[in-house]
Short mmCIF file of C-alpha atoms in Angstrom, two decimals:
data_model
loop_
_atom_site.label_atom_id
_atom_site.label_comp_id
_atom_site.label_asym_id
_atom_site.label_seq_id
_atom_site.Cartn_x
_atom_site.Cartn_y
_atom_site.Cartn_z
CA MET A 1 10.73 -35.64 17.47
CA GLN A 2 7.26 -36.66 16.19
CA ARG A 3 6.74 -39.66 13.86
CA GLY A 4 10.19 -40.94 14.83
CA ILE A 5 12.00 -38.20 12.91
CA THR A 6 15.39 -37.51 14.44
CA ALA A 7 17.20 -34.18 14.32
CA ASP A 8 19.52 -35.65 11.66
CA ASP A 9 16.52 -36.77 9.58
CA ALA A 10 14.97 -33.31 9.86
CA SER A 11 18.23 -31.66 8.86
CA LYS A 12 18.51 -33.90 5.78
CA ILE A 13 14.91 -33.16 4.72
CA ILE A 14 15.44 -29.40 5.09
CA LEU A 15 18.67 -29.41 3.09
CA GLU A 16 17.16 -31.53 0.29
CA SER A 17 13.70 -29.92 0.13
CA HIS A 18 14.17 -26.40 1.44
CA LYS A 19 12.50 -24.80 -1.59
CA ASP A 20 9.33 -26.90 -1.24
CA ILE A 21 9.27 -26.32 2.51
CA THR A 22 9.63 -22.57 1.91
CA ILE A 23 6.57 -22.62 -0.37
CA VAL A 24 4.49 -24.30 2.35
CA LEU A 25 5.74 -21.94 5.06
CA LYS A 26 5.10 -18.93 2.82
CA ALA A 27 1.54 -20.15 2.33
CA VAL A 28 0.83 -19.62 6.04
CA GLY A 29 3.10 -16.59 6.41
CA SER A 30 0.20 -14.14 6.11
CA SER A 31 -2.48 -13.20 8.64
CA LYS A 32 -5.15 -13.28 5.90
CA ARG A 33 -4.20 -16.80 4.80
CA LEU A 34 -4.21 -17.99 8.41
CA ILE A 35 -7.71 -16.51 8.80
CA ILE A 36 -8.83 -18.39 5.65
CA LEU A 37 -7.46 -21.63 7.10
CA GLY A 38 -9.19 -20.84 10.40
CA TYR A 39 -12.55 -20.57 8.64
CA LEU A 40 -11.94 -23.74 6.58
CA LEU A 41 -11.16 -25.73 9.73
CA LYS A 42 -14.87 -25.25 10.56
CA GLY A 43 -15.94 -26.63 7.16
CA PRO A 44 -15.94 -25.84 3.40
CA LYS A 45 -16.53 -22.19 2.50
CA SER A 46 -17.41 -20.36 -0.72
CA PHE A 47 -15.45 -17.54 -2.37
CA SER A 48 -18.28 -15.12 -1.56
CA PHE A 49 -18.02 -16.11 2.12
CA MET A 50 -14.31 -15.19 2.10
CA LEU A 51 -15.04 -11.94 0.26
CA ASP A 52 -17.60 -10.95 2.88
CA ARG A 53 -15.48 -11.89 5.90
CA LEU A 54 -12.03 -10.68 4.84
CA LYS A 55 -13.09 -7.26 3.46
CA ILE A 56 -10.34 -7.26 0.83
CA LYS A 57 -10.38 -7.17 -2.97
CA ARG A 58 -11.27 -10.16 -5.15
CA THR A 59 -7.82 -10.24 -6.74
CA THR A 60 -6.16 -10.29 -3.32
CA ILE A 61 -8.36 -13.18 -2.12
CA ASN A 62 -7.61 -15.07 -5.35
CA HIS A 63 -3.90 -14.54 -4.71
CA HIS A 64 -4.18 -15.94 -1.15
CA LEU A 65 -6.27 -18.93 -2.29
CA ASP A 66 -3.86 -19.72 -5.14
CA LEU A 67 -0.91 -19.88 -2.74
CA LEU A 68 -2.83 -22.20 -0.40
CA LEU A 69 -3.89 -24.41 -3.32
CA LYS A 70 -0.33 -24.64 -4.67
CA SER A 71 0.94 -25.67 -1.24
CA LYS A 72 -1.82 -28.35 -1.09
CA LEU A 73 -3.08 -27.04 2.24
CA ILE A 74 -6.54 -26.54 0.71
CA GLU A 75 -8.45 -27.91 -2.28
CA LYS A 76 -11.41 -26.83 -4.38
CA GLU A 77 -14.63 -28.85 -4.38
CA GLU A 78 -16.50 -29.56 -7.60
CA TRP A 79 -19.24 -27.04 -6.73
CA GLY A 80 -16.78 -24.20 -6.21
CA ARG A 81 -16.27 -24.21 -2.45
CA TYR A 82 -12.89 -24.51 -0.79
CA GLN A 83 -11.97 -27.01 1.91
CA ILE A 84 -8.87 -27.71 3.96
CA THR A 85 -6.99 -30.93 3.15
CA GLU A 86 -6.06 -33.58 5.72
CA ASP A 87 -2.43 -32.50 5.39
CA GLY A 88 -3.55 -28.93 5.90
CA VAL A 89 -5.36 -29.82 9.13
CA GLU A 90 -2.35 -31.72 10.45
CA PHE A 91 0.02 -28.90 9.50
CA ILE A 92 -2.07 -26.18 11.18
CA VAL A 93 -2.59 -28.28 14.31
CA SER A 94 1.17 -28.81 14.61
CA ILE A 95 1.77 -25.07 14.25
CA ILE A 96 -0.81 -24.27 16.94
CA LYS A 97 0.72 -26.83 19.30
CA ALA A 98 4.17 -25.33 18.80
CA TYR A 99 2.79 -21.83 19.29
CA LYS A 100 1.08 -22.82 22.55
CA VAL A 101 4.25 -24.44 23.89
CA ILE A 102 6.40 -21.40 23.06
CA SER A 103 3.93 -18.75 24.26
CA ASP A 104 3.03 -20.63 27.46
CA SER A 105 6.65 -21.32 28.38
CA THR A 106 7.65 -17.68 27.79
CA GLN A 107 4.78 -16.38 29.90
CA ASN A 108 5.42 -18.92 32.67
CA GLU A 109 9.11 -18.03 32.78
CA GLN A 110 8.35 -14.32 33.13
CA GLU A 111 5.80 -14.96 35.89
CA LYS A 112 8.25 -17.26 37.69
CA ILE A 113 11.00 -14.64 37.75
CA LEU A 114 8.70 -11.91 39.07
CA ASN A 115 7.12 -14.18 41.67
CA GLU A 116 10.50 -15.34 42.98
CA TRP A 117 11.54 -11.72 43.55
CA PRO A 118 8.44 -9.98 44.93
CA GLU A 119 10.56 -7.28 46.55
CA TRP A 120 11.55 -5.86 43.14
CA PRO A 121 10.20 -2.33 42.70
CA ASP A 122 7.25 -1.98 40.31
CA PHE A 123 9.21 0.05 37.76
CA LEU A 124 11.50 -2.96 37.17
CA LYS A 125 8.53 -5.23 36.50
CA GLU A 126 7.28 -3.07 33.61
CA PRO A 127 8.99 -1.30 30.69
CA ARG A 128 10.26 2.07 31.84
CA ILE A 129 8.62 4.98 30.01
CA ILE A 130 10.64 8.19 30.05
CA LYS A 131 8.42 10.28 27.80
CA GLU A 132 5.28 9.55 25.84
CA ASN A 133 2.49 11.50 24.20
CA LYS A 134 -0.25 10.79 21.67
CA VAL A 135 -2.79 12.83 19.79
CA SER A 136 -6.25 12.81 21.37
CA ASN A 137 -7.85 10.66 18.67
CA PRO A 138 -5.30 8.69 16.62
CA ALA A 139 -5.60 9.06 12.84
CA LEU A 140 -5.82 5.74 11.00
CA TYR A 141 -4.12 4.87 7.72
CA GLU A 142 -6.91 4.39 5.16
CA GLY A 143 -7.14 2.96 1.69
CA GLY A 144 -4.90 1.22 -0.80
CA TRP A 145 -1.56 1.24 -2.58
CA ASN A 146 -1.03 5.01 -2.61
CA SER A 147 0.54 5.71 0.80
CA TYR A 148 0.29 9.52 0.46
CA ILE A 149 -3.47 9.38 -0.16
CA SER A 150 -3.94 6.68 2.49
CA SER A 151 -2.19 8.86 5.08
CA ILE A 152 -3.86 12.13 4.03
CA THR A 153 -7.29 10.46 4.19
CA GLY A 154 -6.64 9.23 7.73
CA VAL A 155 -5.53 12.66 8.96
CA LEU A 156 -8.47 14.44 7.27
CA ASN A 157 -10.80 12.04 9.07
CA PHE A 158 -9.02 12.95 12.32
CA LEU A 159 -9.80 16.60 11.56
CA GLY A 160 -13.48 15.80 11.07
CA ASP A 161 -13.50 15.83 7.25
CA GLN A 162 -15.03 12.38 6.78
CA ASN A 163 -14.07 11.26 3.28
CA ASP A 164 -12.70 7.96 2.04
CA TYR A 165 -9.62 6.96 0.02
CA ILE A 166 -11.53 7.10 -3.26
CA TYR A 167 -12.89 10.63 -2.83
CA VAL A 168 -9.58 12.07 -1.57
CA SER A 169 -7.73 10.42 -4.44
CA GLY A 170 -10.23 11.83 -6.94
CA ILE A 171 -10.21 15.38 -5.55
CA THR A 172 -6.39 15.54 -5.48
CA GLY A 173 -6.32 13.99 -8.96
CA TYR A 174 -3.70 11.49 -7.85
CA CYS A 175 -5.55 8.41 -9.17
CA PHE A 176 -5.48 9.93 -12.68
CA LEU A 177 -1.71 10.51 -12.64
CA VAL A 178 0.59 8.03 -14.38
CA SER A 179 4.20 9.01 -13.73
CA ILE A 180 7.32 6.94 -14.43
CA PRO A 181 10.98 8.01 -14.04
CA GLU A 182 13.55 7.08 -16.66
CA ILE A 183 14.16 3.61 -15.23
CA ILE A 184 11.76 0.89 -14.07
CA LYS A 185 13.62 -0.60 -11.13
CA THR A 186 12.89 -1.65 -7.52
CA HIS A 187 9.74 -1.18 -5.45
CA LEU A 188 10.80 2.45 -4.83
CA ILE A 189 9.48 3.49 -8.22
CA LYS A 190 5.89 4.16 -7.12
CA GLU A 191 4.82 7.61 -5.90
CA ARG A 192 7.66 9.24 -7.84
CA ASN A 193 6.34 12.39 -9.49
CA PRO A 194 7.69 15.61 -11.03
CA ALA A 195 7.85 18.57 -8.62
CA ASP A 196 5.15 20.52 -10.47
CA ALA A 197 2.80 17.52 -10.34
CA TRP A 198 3.35 17.35 -6.58
CA GLN A 199 2.47 21.05 -6.30
CA GLU A 200 -0.84 20.39 -8.03
CA ILE A 201 -1.51 17.43 -5.72
CA TYR A 202 -0.89 19.73 -2.74
CA ARG A 203 -3.39 22.25 -4.13
CA GLY A 204 -5.93 19.47 -4.43
CA THR A 205 -5.16 18.36 -0.87
CA GLU A 206 -5.76 21.88 0.47
CA SER A 207 -9.13 22.08 -1.29
CA PHE A 208 -10.56 20.15 1.69
CA GLY A 209 -10.19 23.38 3.67
CA TRP A 210 -6.92 22.91 5.57
CA GLN A 211 -3.50 24.47 5.04
CA LEU A 212 -0.90 21.78 4.30
CA LYS A 213 2.56 22.41 5.75
CA LYS A 214 5.55 20.59 4.32
CA TRP A 215 9.08 20.23 5.70
CA GLU A 216 11.93 18.58 3.83
CA GLN A 217 15.72 18.48 3.89
CA LYS A 218 18.16 16.57 1.72
CA ARG A 219 20.25 13.84 3.27
CA ASN A 220 23.96 14.33 3.74
CA SER A 221 24.71 10.87 2.29
CA PRO A 222 21.90 10.07 -0.18
CA GLY A 223 21.60 6.64 -1.76
CA LYS A 224 22.34 4.63 1.39
CA TRP A 225 19.72 3.08 3.64
CA ASN A 226 21.58 3.35 6.94
CA LEU A 227 21.40 6.73 8.69
CA ILE A 228 24.83 7.58 10.08
CA GLY A 229 26.81 10.70 10.95
CA LYS A 230 25.05 13.92 9.99
CA ASP A 231 22.06 11.98 8.67
CA LEU A 232 21.59 10.50 12.12
CA GLU A 233 21.64 14.02 13.56
CA LEU A 234 19.06 15.05 10.96
CA ALA A 235 16.86 12.08 11.90
CA LEU A 236 16.93 13.21 15.54
CA LYS A 237 16.12 16.78 14.44
CA VAL A 238 13.09 15.49 12.54
CA PHE A 239 11.99 13.44 15.56
CA ASN A 240 12.19 16.47 17.85
CA GLN A 241 10.20 18.60 15.38
CA VAL A 242 7.54 15.93 15.00
CA GLU A 243 7.40 15.63 18.80
CA GLU A 244 6.54 19.34 19.08
CA ILE A 245 3.76 18.99 16.51
CA ILE A 246 2.33 15.95 18.32
CA ASN A 247 2.35 17.96 21.57
CA ASN A 248 -0.03 20.37 19.81
CA ASP A 249 -2.45 17.45 19.23
CA THR A 250 -1.67 17.26 15.51
CA PRO A 251 -0.79 14.03 13.68
CA VAL A 252 2.07 14.10 11.16
CA ILE A 253 2.50 12.37 7.79
CA LEU A 254 6.10 11.14 7.59
CA PHE A 255 7.98 9.53 4.71
CA GLY A 256 10.07 6.40 5.30
CA VAL A 257 7.70 4.52 7.61
CA HIS A 258 8.28 0.73 7.36
CA GLY A 259 9.91 1.15 3.96
CA ALA A 260 9.80 3.89 1.36
CA HIS A 261 6.20 4.78 2.22
CA PHE A 262 4.26 7.57 3.87
CA GLY A 263 2.74 6.78 7.25
CA ILE A 264 0.88 8.60 10.02
CA ILE A 265 2.65 9.57 13.25
CA ASN A 266 0.15 9.70 16.11
CA GLY A 267 2.61 10.02 18.97
CA TYR A 268 5.97 9.10 20.42
CA ARG A 269 7.32 6.87 23.16
CA ASN A 270 10.91 7.52 24.23
CA ASP A 271 12.79 7.61 20.90
CA ASN A 272 10.10 5.77 18.90
CA TYR A 273 7.36 7.01 16.60
CA LEU A 274 3.87 5.61 17.25
CA VAL A 275 2.57 5.01 13.75
CA SER A 276 -0.40 3.97 11.65
CA SER A 277 0.85 2.53 8.37
CA TYR A 278 0.14 0.06 5.58
CA TYR A 279 0.54 -2.64 8.25
CA ARG A 280 -3.09 -1.84 9.14
CA LYS A 281 -4.24 -2.50 5.57
CA GLU A 282 -2.49 -5.88 5.65
CA GLY A 283 -3.99 -6.85 9.00
CA ARG A 284 -0.62 -6.70 10.76
CA LYS A 285 -0.02 -5.30 14.22
CA GLU A 286 1.51 -1.82 14.25
CA VAL A 287 4.90 -1.60 15.96
CA PRO A 288 6.76 1.53 17.17
CA LEU A 289 9.44 2.83 14.81
CA ARG A 290 12.78 4.13 16.09
CA PHE A 291 13.65 7.61 14.86
CA ASP A 292 16.79 6.30 13.09
CA GLN A 293 14.98 3.48 11.25
CA LEU A 294 13.35 5.60 8.55
CA ARG A 295 13.81 4.14 5.06
CA ILE A 296 14.72 7.09 2.86
CA LEU A 297 17.23 7.46 0.07
CA ASP A 298 17.45 11.16 -0.73
CA LYS A 299 15.63 13.43 1.74
CA PHE A 300 13.68 13.68 4.99
CA MET A 301 10.09 14.81 4.51
CA TYR A 302 6.91 15.26 6.51
CA TYR A 303 3.54 17.03 6.28
CA TYR A 304 0.87 18.21 8.68
CA PHE A 305 -2.27 20.32 8.51
CA LYS A 306 -1.76 23.61 10.34
CA LYS A 307 -5.01 25.54 10.26
CA LYS A 308 -8.32 25.88 8.50
CA LYS A 309 -8.59 27.95 5.35
CA GLU A 310 -11.53 29.15 3.34
CA LYS A 311 -13.15 26.30 1.46
CA GLU A 312 -14.90 26.66 -1.88
CA GLU A 313 -18.35 25.29 -2.63
CA THR A 314 -18.25 21.53 -3.17
CA GLU A 315 -19.35 21.69 -6.81
CA ALA A 316 -16.60 24.20 -7.64
CA VAL A 317 -14.04 21.96 -5.90
CA GLU A 318 -15.23 18.90 -7.83
CA LYS A 319 -15.14 20.68 -11.18
CA LYS A 320 -11.58 21.91 -10.53
CA ALA A 321 -10.66 18.38 -9.47
CA LEU A 322 -11.94 17.07 -12.81
CA GLU A 323 -9.84 19.66 -14.65
CA ARG A 324 -6.83 18.57 -12.57
CA ALA A 325 -7.59 14.94 -13.40
CA LEU A 326 -7.65 15.76 -17.12
CA GLU A 327 -4.26 17.51 -16.99
CA PHE A 328 -2.74 14.61 -15.05
CA ALA A 329 -4.23 12.06 -17.48
CA LYS A 330 -2.88 13.95 -20.51
CA GLY A 331 0.51 14.42 -18.83
CA THR A 332 1.90 16.82 -21.44
CA THR A 333 2.38 19.62 -18.90
CA TYR A 334 4.40 17.41 -16.55
CA SER A 335 6.48 15.17 -18.87
CA ASN A 336 9.88 16.73 -18.27
CA ARG A 337 12.96 16.65 -16.07
CA GLY A 338 13.36 12.90 -15.98
CA TYR A 339 9.71 11.81 -15.84
CA TYR A 340 7.25 10.41 -18.37
CA VAL A 341 3.66 11.33 -17.50
CA GLY A 342 0.27 10.37 -18.98
CA SER A 343 0.28 8.76 -22.42
CA GLN A 344 4.05 9.27 -22.67
CA ALA A 345 4.45 7.14 -19.54
CA TYR A 346 2.71 4.22 -21.26
CA ASP A 347 4.82 4.71 -24.41
CA PHE A 348 7.99 4.57 -22.30
CA TRP A 349 6.79 1.56 -20.29
CA ILE A 350 5.87 -0.30 -23.50
CA TYR A 351 9.26 0.55 -25.02
CA MET A 352 11.09 -0.69 -21.92
CA LEU A 353 9.27 -4.02 -22.06
CA ASN A 354 9.84 -4.44 -25.79
CA LYS A 355 13.35 -3.07 -26.28
CA GLY A 356 14.63 -1.52 -23.05
CA LYS A 357 18.01 -2.44 -21.63
CA GLU A 358 17.79 -5.10 -18.93
CA GLU A 359 19.84 -2.99 -16.52
CA ASN A 360 17.10 -0.31 -16.63
CA ILE A 361 14.13 -2.56 -15.78
CA ASP A 362 13.65 -5.24 -13.15
CA LEU A 363 10.95 -7.57 -11.88
CA PHE A 364 10.11 -5.58 -8.75
CA GLY A 365 9.78 -2.22 -10.50
CA ASN A 366 7.65 -3.63 -13.30
CA SER A 367 5.35 -5.63 -11.01
CA ILE A 368 4.76 -2.85 -8.48
CA LEU A 369 3.84 -0.41 -11.26
CA GLY A 370 1.27 -2.98 -12.40
CA ILE A 371 -0.46 -3.38 -9.02
CA TYR A 372 -0.09 0.32 -8.18
CA TYR A 373 -1.81 1.54 -11.35
CA PHE A 374 -4.36 -1.29 -11.20
CA ASP A 375 -5.41 0.20 -7.85
CA ALA A 376 -5.40 3.73 -9.33
CA LYS A 377 -7.66 2.80 -12.28
CA ASP A 378 -10.06 1.04 -9.91
CA VAL A 379 -10.24 4.20 -7.78
CA ALA A 380 -10.60 6.53 -10.80
CA SER A 381 -13.47 4.45 -12.18
CA GLU A 382 -15.32 4.42 -8.85
CA TYR A 383 -14.76 8.15 -8.28
CA LEU A 384 -16.16 9.08 -11.71
CA ASP A 385 -19.11 6.74 -11.21
CA ARG A 386 -19.90 8.53 -7.94
CA LEU A 387 -19.73 11.90 -9.71
CA ALA A 388 -22.06 10.64 -12.45
CA ARG A 389 -24.59 9.51 -9.83
CA LYS A 390 -24.26 12.77 -7.92
CA TYR A 391 -24.77 14.89 -11.04
CA LYS A 392 -27.53 12.74 -12.50
CA ASN A 393 -29.61 14.40 -15.24
CA THR A 394 -26.95 17.05 -15.88
CA PRO A 395 -25.18 17.60 -19.23
CA GLN A 396 -21.93 16.09 -17.91
CA GLU A 397 -23.46 12.86 -16.56
CA VAL A 398 -23.22 10.76 -19.74
CA ASN A 399 -19.53 11.46 -20.35
CA LEU A 400 -18.69 10.95 -16.67
CA ARG A 401 -20.24 7.48 -16.92
CA LYS A 402 -18.35 6.76 -20.12
CA ALA A 403 -15.06 7.90 -18.57
CA SER A 404 -15.77 5.67 -15.57
CA LYS A 405 -16.25 2.71 -17.92
CA ASN A 406 -13.02 3.57 -19.77
CA TYR A 407 -11.07 3.43 -16.51
CA ARG A 408 -12.85 0.22 -15.56
CA ASP A 409 -11.70 -1.28 -18.87
CA ALA A 410 -8.14 -0.08 -18.16
CA LYS A 411 -8.34 -1.71 -14.72
CA ARG A 412 -9.39 -5.04 -16.23
CA GLN A 413 -6.44 -4.95 -18.59
CA LEU A 414 -4.05 -4.13 -15.74
CA GLU A 415 -5.49 -7.02 -13.76
CA LYS A 416 -4.14 -9.29 -16.52
CA PHE A 417 -0.80 -7.52 -16.14
CA THR A 418 -0.73 -8.24 -12.39
CA VAL A 419 -1.34 -11.94 -13.11
CA LEU A 420 1.49 -11.95 -15.65
CA PHE A 421 3.81 -10.07 -13.27
CA PRO A 422 2.61 -10.72 -9.67
CA PHE A 423 4.09 -8.29 -7.18
CA PHE A 424 6.77 -9.57 -4.79
CA GLU A 425 6.58 -13.16 -6.02
CA PRO A 426 9.90 -13.59 -7.85
CA GLU A 427 9.55 -17.37 -7.67
CA ASN A 428 6.27 -17.16 -9.64
CA SER A 429 7.31 -14.49 -12.12
CA SER A 430 10.02 -13.56 -14.57
CA LEU A 431 10.92 -10.99 -17.21
CA THR A 432 11.32 -13.35 -20.15
CA LEU A 433 11.08 -11.84 -23.63
CA ASP A 434 7.76 -13.62 -24.23
CA LYS A 435 6.25 -12.23 -21.02
CA ARG A 436 7.61 -8.77 -21.71
CA LYS A 437 5.93 -8.71 -25.14
CA LYS A 438 2.63 -9.92 -23.66
CA GLY A 439 2.90 -7.21 -21.02
CA ALA A 440 3.54 -4.57 -23.68
CA GLU A 441 0.40 -5.64 -25.58
CA ILE A 442 -1.66 -5.33 -22.40
CA LEU A 443 -0.30 -1.82 -21.80
CA LYS A 444 -1.22 -0.81 -25.35
CA ASN A 445 -4.83 -1.71 -24.56
CA VAL A 446 -4.64 0.19 -21.27
CA LYS A 447 -3.42 3.26 -23.15
CA ILE A 448 -6.30 3.00 -25.65
CA SER A 449 -8.82 2.96 -22.78
CA GLU A 450 -7.12 5.95 -21.14
CA ILE A 451 -7.17 7.98 -24.36
CA GLU A 452 -10.92 7.33 -24.61
CA ALA A 453 -11.25 8.37 -20.96
CA ILE A 454 -9.39 11.62 -21.67
CA ASN A 455 -11.83 12.42 -24.48
CA ASN A 456 -14.79 11.84 -22.16
CA LEU A 457 -13.21 13.89 -19.37
CA GLU A 458 -12.79 16.79 -21.82
CA LYS A 459 -16.44 16.55 -22.90
CA SER A 460 -17.60 16.36 -19.27
CA ILE A 461 -15.77 19.58 -18.43
CA GLU A 462 -17.06 21.32 -21.58
CA LYS A 463 -20.65 20.42 -20.65
CA TRP A 464 -20.30 21.29 -16.95
CA ALA A 465 -22.48 24.38 -16.43
#
């Protein structure tokens, strides 16, 4: 081994320092962080350079840079630029050397086998494809943390309705909805809404001029990840139904893709779905998903757009969307049957942080709500700002701008919450009593901003001619 390190020496170092080694490995365990290191190998770079090249949010870039700084792979210059350390250069070079050795040897071995047996038929030299079909123009997963909106946006773009994540989220009202079930546990908590709230979201979705079809069926053995027995039969039934829809050149939005998320199905290959998912947002390569590898706890569910329907005038659609946003933000209509919605959701969340039983709240549930609603407030603020610019010099403009600012203030508060409780970083976070109380104070400020936003939304609607 290099530097005279024997296998025994390496084993001893791993066993004694595995936590520190894990931190360093985690620092490069992201395509975005590897890209940052790739740029820094060419010389020091500014934060604005990274922001321009990576096309991701400021908070996300800060998160990546912080991990690289903590692992001492990079350092910050006095004038604000970032540069790779000598240890960082050596570490990356060693990784690249190992990668080249592994990839070259694998490729050479495959070529050697095929060359030694040239009489093998062609179908044995390539993966055998029994059946495969794709839609004519694959729909691409678009947007942010809301997987329903990200998937819907991609499929609407496929249909020729070119709108982005922000506009689709605003028209459906989803970015104005705060909905929390009676416990705050696990990353499954996001996108959990009362049935009547979902019905209103569907109405907003159909306002783009397409009929939304939904299919769902409860699992035989809910609460377990593995699909076995009758659930396996159901999974195959779903696959066959989706296959028929794909054969009609129609993409499908399926729940359970790479976790408890919605994703887009653009085709199938043998018994695999060909998907576009949040992997795209993270810069990861999409991989086919076997029909029995869906991650669902209670029911199978998918959507697709069947046919065009009559579409209202855009201004009428946008006014109705604002009314929908107001009802979601208030939440009083939907706070029932096991869900807290709107202001009541914040009251419940604050209570859980201050006094809630530990068995009803955990780190993952709390942190994902923070980043999920941070994204939602950012979207709500931008959507309202767009409306204000579109309806400039109208009676509703002033209050639309004020509501946009209110949501921007709420977003800034939630950004503090995401720093206090970073998502999926248990080693850098905790639910200590002190942190819980700080989090509760932040949420109180978020609620104040949202109440002000509700008042401005009401005035905007009243003034809308």
